[in-house]
Coordinates of C-alpha atoms and ligand atoms in Angstrom, one line a residue:
X1 CA -14.2 6.2 18.1
X2 CA -14.7 2.8 19.7
X3 CA -11.6 1.4 21.4
X4 CA -9.0 -0.6 19.6
X5 CA -9.6 -3.4 22.1
X6 CA -13.3 -3.6 21.2
X7 CA -12.6 -3.4 17.5
X8 CA -10.0 -6.2 17.9
X9 CA -12.4 -8.4 19.9
X10 CA -15.2 -7.9 17.4
X11 CA -13.4 -8.0 14.1
X12 CA -9.9 -9.3 14.7
X13 CA -10.7 -12.8 13.5
X14 CA -12.2 -11.7 10.2
X15 CA -10.4 -11.2 7.0
X16 CA -11.1 -10.0 3.4
X17 CA -14.4 -8.4 2.6
X18 CA -16.0 -9.7 5.9
X19 CA -13.5 -7.6 7.8
X20 CA -13.6 -4.6 5.5
X21 CA -17.4 -4.2 5.2
X22 CA -18.2 -3.4 8.9
X23 CA -15.1 -1.2 9.3
X24 CA -15.9 0.9 6.2
X25 CA -19.6 1.1 6.6
X26 CA -20.1 1.1 10.4
X27 CA -17.0 1.8 12.4
X28 CA -15.1 4.4 10.3
X29 CA -17.6 5.9 7.7
X30 CA -15.7 8.8 6.0
X31 CA -12.6 8.3 8.1
X32 CA -11.0 5.3 6.4
X33 CA -8.8 5.1 3.3
X34 CA -7.3 2.4 1.2
X35 CA -3.6 3.0 0.4
X36 CA -2.8 1.4 -2.9
X37 CA 0.4 1.2 -4.9
X38 CA -1.5 -0.2 -7.9
X39 CA 1.0 -3.0 -7.8
X40 CA 0.8 -6.7 -8.7
X41 CA -1.8 -7.7 -6.1
X42 CA -3.6 -4.4 -5.7
X43 CA -6.6 -5.1 -7.8
X44 CA -7.9 -7.6 -5.1
X45 CA -8.3 -5.0 -2.4
X46 CA -9.4 -2.3 -4.8
X47 CA -12.2 -4.7 -6.0
X48 CA -13.3 -5.5 -2.5
X49 CA -13.5 -1.9 -1.5
X50 CA -15.3 -0.9 -4.7
X51 CA -17.9 -3.6 -3.9
X52 CA -18.5 -2.1 -0.5
X53 CA -18.4 1.6 -1.2
X54 CA -16.9 3.2 -4.4
X55 CA -16.6 6.5 -2.6
X56 CA -14.0 5.1 -0.2
X57 CA -10.9 7.2 -0.6
X58 CA -8.0 5.5 -2.4
X59 CA -4.6 7.1 -1.6
X60 CA -2.0 6.6 -4.3
X61 CA 1.6 7.7 -3.7
X62 CA 3.1 9.1 -6.9
X63 CA 6.7 9.1 -6.0
X64 CA 7.9 10.6 -9.3
X65 CA 9.8 7.3 -9.9
X66 CA 7.1 5.0 -10.9
X67 CA 6.8 2.8 -14.0
X68 CA 4.5 4.2 -16.7
X69 CA 2.8 0.8 -16.7
X70 CA 1.7 1.4 -13.1
X71 CA 0.1 4.7 -13.9
X72 CA -1.7 3.2 -16.9
X73 CA -2.9 0.2 -14.8
X74 CA -4.1 2.7 -12.1
X75 CA -6.2 4.6 -14.7
X76 CA -7.6 1.3 -16.1
X77 CA -8.6 0.0 -12.6
X78 CA -10.1 3.3 -11.5
X79 CA -12.3 3.3 -14.6
X80 CA -13.1 -0.4 -14.5
X81 CA -14.0 -0.5 -10.8
X82 CA -15.6 2.9 -11.0
X83 CA -13.7 4.2 -8.0
X84 CA -14.8 7.7 -7.2
X85 CA -12.2 9.1 -4.9
X86 CA -8.6 8.6 -6.0
X87 CA -6.3 10.8 -4.0
X88 CA -2.9 11.2 -5.5
X89 CA -0.2 12.5 -3.3
X90 CA 3.3 13.6 -4.4
X91 CA 6.5 14.6 -2.7
X92 CA 6.9 18.2 -1.7
X93 CA 8.6 20.2 -4.5
X94 CA 10.8 21.9 -2.0
X95 CA 12.0 18.5 -0.7
X96 CA 12.7 17.3 -4.2
X97 CA 14.7 20.5 -4.9
X98 CA 16.8 20.4 -1.8
X99 CA 17.2 16.7 -1.2
X100 CA 17.3 15.2 -4.7
X101 CA 18.0 17.8 -7.3
X102 CA 19.7 15.3 -9.5
X103 CA 17.1 12.6 -9.0
X104 CA 19.6 10.0 -8.0
X105 CA 19.2 9.9 -4.2
X106 CA 17.9 6.4 -4.5
X107 CA 21.4 5.3 -5.2
X108 CA 23.2 6.9 -2.3
X109 CA 20.6 7.1 0.4
X110 CA 17.4 5.1 -0.4
X111 CA 16.1 5.5 3.1
X112 CA 16.1 9.3 2.7
X113 CA 14.6 9.0 -0.8
X114 CA 11.8 6.8 0.5
X115 CA 11.2 9.1 3.4
X116 CA 10.6 12.3 1.3
X117 CA 8.9 10.5 -1.6
X118 CA 6.7 8.1 0.4
X119 CA 6.7 8.4 4.2
X120 CA 6.2 12.2 4.4
X121 CA 3.5 12.3 1.6
X122 CA 1.6 9.4 3.1
X123 CA 1.5 11.0 6.5
X124 CA 0.2 14.2 4.9
X125 CA -2.4 12.2 2.9
X126 CA -3.7 10.3 6.0
X127 CA -4.3 13.4 8.1
X128 CA -8.0 13.3 9.0
X129 CA -8.3 9.5 8.7
X130 CA -8.5 7.3 11.7
X131 CA -7.9 4.0 9.8
X132 CA -6.2 2.8 6.7
X133 CA -6.2 -0.4 4.7
X134 CA -3.0 -2.0 3.4
X135 CA -2.3 -5.0 1.1
X136 CA 0.5 -6.6 3.2
X137 CA 0.6 -10.3 3.6
X138 CA 2.4 -12.8 5.8
X139 CA 3.6 -14.8 2.8
X140 CA 5.8 -11.7 1.9
X141 CA 8.1 -12.9 4.8
X142 CA 10.6 -10.8 6.7
X143 CA 9.0 -8.3 9.1
X144 CA 5.6 -9.3 7.6
X145 CA 5.8 -12.9 8.6
X146 CA 3.9 -12.3 11.9
X147 CA 1.5 -9.7 10.5
X148 CA -1.9 -9.4 12.1
X149 CA -5.1 -8.3 10.4
X150 CA -5.4 -5.3 12.8
X151 CA -2.6 -3.1 14.1
X152 CA -2.3 0.3 15.6
X153 CA 0.4 2.7 14.4
X154 CA 0.9 6.4 15.0
X155 CA -2.6 6.7 16.5
X156 CA -4.4 5.1 13.6
X157 CA -5.8 1.6 13.0
X158 CA -4.1 -0.2 10.3
X159 CA -6.1 -2.9 8.6
X160 CA -4.5 -5.8 6.7
X161 CA -7.4 -7.8 5.3
X162 CA -5.2 -10.1 3.2
X163 CA -2.6 -10.7 6.0
X164 CA -3.3 -14.5 5.9
X165 CA -3.9 -14.9 2.2
X166 CA -1.7 -17.2 0.1
X167 CA -0.6 -16.5 -3.4
X168 CA -3.1 -19.1 -4.6
X169 CA -6.0 -17.3 -2.9
X170 CA -4.9 -14.0 -4.6
X171 CA -4.7 -15.7 -7.9
X172 CA -8.1 -17.3 -7.5
X173 CA -9.6 -14.0 -6.6
X174 CA -8.2 -12.4 -9.8
X175 CA -9.7 -15.2 -11.8
X176 CA -13.1 -15.3 -10.0
X177 CA -13.6 -11.6 -10.6
X178 CA -12.0 -11.3 -14.0
X179 CA -9.5 -8.7 -12.8
X180 CA -6.7 -7.5 -15.1
X181 CA -3.1 -8.2 -14.1
X182 CA -0.4 -5.4 -13.8
X183 CA 1.2 -5.3 -17.2
X184 CA 4.7 -6.1 -15.7
X185 CA 3.5 -9.4 -14.4
X186 CA 3.6 -10.8 -17.9
X187 CA 7.3 -9.8 -18.0
X188 CA 8.1 -11.8 -14.8
X189 CA 7.8 -9.1 -12.1
X190 CA 6.1 -10.4 -8.9
X191 CA 6.3 -7.1 -6.9
X192 CA 6.4 -3.6 -8.4
X193 CA 7.4 -0.4 -6.8
X194 CA 9.6 2.5 -8.0
X195 CA 11.4 1.8 -11.3
X196 CA 15.0 2.3 -10.0
X197 CA 14.4 0.0 -7.1
X198 CA 12.5 -2.8 -8.8
X199 CA 14.0 -5.7 -10.7
X200 CA 12.9 -9.2 -11.6
X201 CA 12.8 -11.6 -8.5
X202 CA 15.6 -13.9 -7.9
X203 CA 14.9 -17.6 -8.8
X204 CA 15.2 -18.7 -5.2
X205 CA 13.8 -15.6 -3.6
X206 CA 10.3 -14.6 -2.6
X207 CA 7.9 -12.4 -4.4
X208 CA 9.5 -9.2 -3.1
X209 CA 13.1 -10.3 -3.7
X210 CA 13.3 -7.9 -6.7
X211 CA 12.7 -4.9 -4.4
X212 CA 15.9 -3.0 -3.5
X213 CA 17.7 -6.1 -4.8
X214 CA 21.3 -6.4 -3.4
X215 CA 20.6 -4.2 -0.4
X216 CA 19.6 -5.0 3.1
X217 CA 16.6 -2.7 2.7
X218 CA 13.2 -4.6 2.4
X219 CA 10.7 -1.9 3.3
X220 CA 10.2 1.7 2.2
X221 CA 9.3 2.9 5.7
X222 CA 5.6 3.7 5.3
X223 CA 5.0 0.7 7.6
X224 CA 7.4 1.7 10.3
X225 CA 6.2 4.0 13.1
X226 CA 7.5 7.6 13.0
X227 CA 10.3 6.7 15.3
X228 CA 10.6 3.1 14.2
X229 CA 13.9 3.5 12.3
X230 CA 16.7 6.0 12.5
X231 CA 17.0 8.1 9.4
X232 CA 20.4 8.6 7.8
X233 CA 20.4 12.3 7.2
X234 CA 23.5 12.6 5.0
X235 CA 23.4 11.6 1.3
Ligands
SF4_301 S1 11.7 2.9 -3.7 FE1 13.6 3.8 -4.5 S2 13.1 5.5 -5.9 FE2 11.3 4.9 -4.7 S3 11.3 6.3 -3.1 FE3 12.3 4.5 -2.3 S4 14.5 4.7 -2.8 FE4 13.4 6.3 -3.9

């Protein structure tokens, strides 16, 4: 693999498809995956990747707590964009039995719930890949406000092709390519994750203000390094 410094010098100023194309085709062929939640903006990256190489693996975390609308949207987009490698990953059944037998861990310990439903499955899914693509943007604010298009985390390159994109650019891309919206957008949702932890955004909040509403939690943990945040082990 060429060094991160060289990749950064060559490609660090690019974004969108201009960044994705050389990384998918030339730098990481067969060793790069798109991680998609099939949420409100996901169709943009899915479309870009499908235009470059439909065989690019698309990793989807099925946490067991998703909206039915998200799964139907996933099926629609996979068919419409003719994506050939959807890789669905789920939590370990043993973890679900021992950690969340009642299915309500999200209420008492959402960090632990996210860890076994998202962080651990994603780490499993990304074994064998040297790079992954995410849809995070600086306009999301919080810890994302200083986001770069290229990062390294846990020995992998993390690519954020839309880091500098505005909500208007996202909307224009949907229109230009006639992409369908997530069904919950019509009901006012601006960011969609697991059902128990997603609500409508607050009027004066940002697009992600409906995620873990009323808590100080703003990220599920898949974008923290392995040792980036102490886990609360007790429920
Ligand atoms: S978003 Fe909520 S339900 Fe989903 S894994 Fe995290 S705490 Fe659990």
